[in-house]
PDB file of C-alpha atoms in Angstrom:
ATOM      1  CA  MET T   1      14.616  -5.918  -4.058  1.00 59.00           C
ATOM      2  CA  ALA T   2      18.045  -4.326  -4.061  1.00 62.00           C
ATOM      3  CA  SER T   3      18.734  -1.566  -1.595  1.00 69.00           C
ATOM      4  CA  SER T   4      19.397   1.820  -3.090  1.00 82.00           C
ATOM      5  CA  THR T   5      19.808   5.311  -1.748  1.00 86.00           C
ATOM      6  CA  ARG T   6      19.157   8.745  -3.124  1.00 85.00           C
ATOM      7  CA  SER T   7      20.114  12.063  -1.712  1.00 88.00           C
ATOM      8  CA  LEU T   8      17.527  14.732  -1.119  1.00 85.00           C
ATOM      9  CA  LYS T   9      18.450  18.377  -1.469  1.00 90.00           C
ATOM     10  CA  LEU T  10      16.113  20.726   0.397  1.00 91.00           C
ATOM     11  CA  PRO T  11      16.045  24.507   0.388  1.00 94.00           C
ATOM     12  CA  PRO T  12      17.281  25.915   3.719  1.00 95.00           C
ATOM     13  CA  ASP T  13      13.846  27.034   4.968  1.00 96.00           C
ATOM     14  CA  LEU T  14      12.272  23.681   4.153  1.00 94.00           C
ATOM     15  CA  LEU T  15      15.118  21.840   5.860  1.00 94.00           C
ATOM     16  CA  ASP T  16      14.577  23.997   8.956  1.00 95.00           C
ATOM     17  CA  VAL T  17      10.873  23.123   8.865  1.00 94.00           C
ATOM     18  CA  ALA T  18      11.675  19.406   8.604  1.00 94.00           C
ATOM     19  CA  GLU T  19      14.153  19.563  11.480  1.00 94.00           C
ATOM     20  CA  LYS T  20      11.785  21.508  13.736  1.00 94.00           C
ATOM     21  CA  ARG T  21       8.753  19.332  12.968  1.00 93.00           C
ATOM     22  CA  ALA T  22      10.789  16.151  13.406  1.00 96.00           C
ATOM     23  CA  LYS T  23      11.864  17.293  16.855  1.00 95.00           C
ATOM     24  CA  VAL T  24       8.363  18.391  17.912  1.00 94.00           C
ATOM     25  CA  LEU T  25       6.846  15.114  16.723  1.00 95.00           C
ATOM     26  CA  GLY T  26       9.532  12.970  18.374  1.00 97.00           C
ATOM     27  CA  TYR T  27      11.307  11.601  15.297  1.00 97.00           C
ATOM     28  CA  PRO T  28      14.979  10.749  15.864  1.00 96.00           C
ATOM     29  CA  SER T  29      16.018  12.830  12.818  1.00 93.00           C
ATOM     30  CA  TRP T  30      14.624  14.869   9.941  1.00 90.00           C
ATOM     31  CA  SER T  31      15.397  11.916   7.686  1.00 91.00           C
ATOM     32  CA  ALA T  32      13.162   9.652   9.797  1.00 95.00           C
ATOM     33  CA  TYR T  33      10.475  12.356   9.628  1.00 95.00           C
ATOM     34  CA  VAL T  34      10.645  12.485   5.811  1.00 93.00           C
ATOM     35  CA  LYS T  35      10.439   8.690   5.669  1.00 94.00           C
ATOM     36  CA  GLY T  36       7.398   8.895   7.955  1.00 96.00           C
ATOM     37  CA  LEU T  37       5.722  11.371   5.605  1.00 94.00           C
ATOM     38  CA  ILE T  38       6.350   9.100   2.611  1.00 95.00           C
ATOM     39  CA  ARG T  39       5.007   6.103   4.524  1.00 96.00           C
ATOM     40  CA  TYR T  40       1.926   8.051   5.594  1.00 94.00           C
ATOM     41  CA  ASP T  41       1.312   9.139   2.013  1.00 94.00           C
ATOM     42  CA  ALA T  42       1.657   5.550   0.783  1.00 96.00           C
ATOM     43  CA  LEU T  43      -0.782   4.409   3.464  1.00 94.00           C
ATOM     44  CA  CYS T  44      -3.398   7.071   2.661  1.00 92.00           C
ATOM     45  CA  GLN T  45      -3.022   7.114  -1.143  1.00 91.00           C
ATOM     46  CA  GLY T  46      -4.776  10.493  -1.227  1.00 91.00           C
ATOM     47  CA  PRO T  47      -4.482  13.336  -3.721  1.00 90.00           C
ATOM     48  CA  HIS T  48      -2.025  16.167  -3.160  1.00 88.00           C
ATOM     49  CA  SER T  49      -4.349  18.965  -4.162  1.00 84.00           C
ATOM     50  CA  ILE T  50      -2.713  21.449  -1.790  1.00 80.00           C
ATOM     51  CA  THR T  51       0.995  20.761  -2.271  1.00 87.00           C
ATOM     52  CA  LEU T  52       1.093  19.649  -5.911  1.00 90.00           C
ATOM     53  CA  PRO T  53       0.364  23.153  -7.259  1.00 89.00           C
ATOM     54  CA  TRP T  54       3.306  24.461  -5.196  1.00 88.00           C
ATOM     55  CA  ALA T  55       5.620  21.939  -6.881  1.00 91.00           C
ATOM     56  CA  ASN T  56       4.786  23.519 -10.231  1.00 92.00           C
ATOM     57  CA  LEU T  57       5.567  27.087  -9.142  1.00 90.00           C
ATOM     58  CA  PRO T  58       8.817  28.770 -10.184  1.00 93.00           C
ATOM     59  CA  LEU T  59      11.573  28.147  -7.614  1.00 94.00           C
ATOM     60  CA  VAL T  60      11.486  31.741  -6.383  1.00 93.00           C
ATOM     61  CA  GLU T  61       7.769  31.324  -5.580  1.00 89.00           C
ATOM     62  CA  GLN T  62       8.427  27.963  -3.898  1.00 91.00           C
ATOM     63  CA  ASP T  63      11.023  29.720  -1.732  1.00 92.00           C
ATOM     64  CA  LYS T  64       8.365  32.236  -0.664  1.00 89.00           C
ATOM     65  CA  VAL T  65       6.018  29.395   0.296  1.00 88.00           C
ATOM     66  CA  ASP T  66       8.832  27.704   2.232  1.00 91.00           C
ATOM     67  CA  ALA T  67       9.630  30.943   4.085  1.00 91.00           C
ATOM     68  CA  LYS T  68       5.975  31.292   5.095  1.00 86.00           C
ATOM     69  CA  LEU T  69       5.845  27.650   6.211  1.00 87.00           C
ATOM     70  CA  LEU T  70       9.001  28.150   8.287  1.00 91.00           C
ATOM     71  CA  LYS T  71       7.462  31.203   9.972  1.00 88.00           C
ATOM     72  CA  LEU T  72       4.309  29.221  10.766  1.00 85.00           C
ATOM     73  CA  THR T  73       6.428  26.357  12.118  1.00 88.00           C
ATOM     74  CA  GLN T  74       8.495  28.690  14.294  1.00 90.00           C
ATOM     75  CA  ASP T  75       5.286  30.216  15.632  1.00 86.00           C
ATOM     76  CA  GLY T  76       3.722  26.781  16.152  1.00 83.00           C
ATOM     77  CA  VAL T  77       0.661  27.815  14.169  1.00 73.00           C
ATOM     78  CA  GLY T  78      -1.022  25.745  11.470  1.00 75.00           C
ATOM     79  CA  VAL T  79      -3.373  27.174   8.868  1.00 70.00           C
ATOM     80  CA  ARG T  80      -5.118  24.073   7.605  1.00 66.00           C
ATOM     81  CA  GLY T  81      -8.624  25.529   7.452  1.00 59.00           C
ATOM     82  CA  GLN T  82      -7.510  28.899   6.138  1.00 60.00           C
ATOM     83  CA  LEU T  83      -5.213  27.324   3.581  1.00 59.00           C
ATOM     84  CA  LEU T  84      -7.863  24.914   2.365  1.00 55.00           C
ATOM     85  CA  LYS T  85     -10.255  27.834   1.960  1.00 59.00           C
ATOM     86  CA  ARG T  86      -7.689  29.699  -0.157  1.00 61.00           C
ATOM     87  CA  ILE T  87      -7.069  26.628  -2.298  1.00 49.00           C
ATOM     88  CA  LEU T  88     -10.768  26.163  -2.894  1.00 50.00           C
ATOM     89  CA  GLN T  89     -11.022  29.813  -3.901  1.00 57.00           C
ATOM     90  CA  GLY T  90      -8.351  29.267  -6.543  1.00 55.00           C
ATOM     91  CA  GLU T  91      -5.270  30.598  -4.766  1.00 51.00           C
ATOM     92  CA  SER T  92      -2.369  28.159  -5.004  1.00 50.00           C
ATOM     93  CA  LYS T  93       0.107  30.170  -2.929  1.00 52.00           C
ATOM     94  CA  LEU T  94       0.259  31.092   0.737  1.00 51.00           C
TER      95      LEU T  94
END
């Protein structure tokens, strides 16, 4: 298989999240972190019932989600249980 590259453009808040999480988790770079996420997804082959609805939001709404995620990352606080509860109740945004 031939080697190819693609560039990935991230909104500033999401890039900050990736850089902070990469550092906390011990990845050598945010790029290695993103590769790790893709590899983990390929390994698990699970649905994306939480993040897929965000991908279909208007960009201004995605930016609001990213800002909230950055705040959570800066605070070191996850909301997995709370977020899952919101998703199950039909709310697709943070």
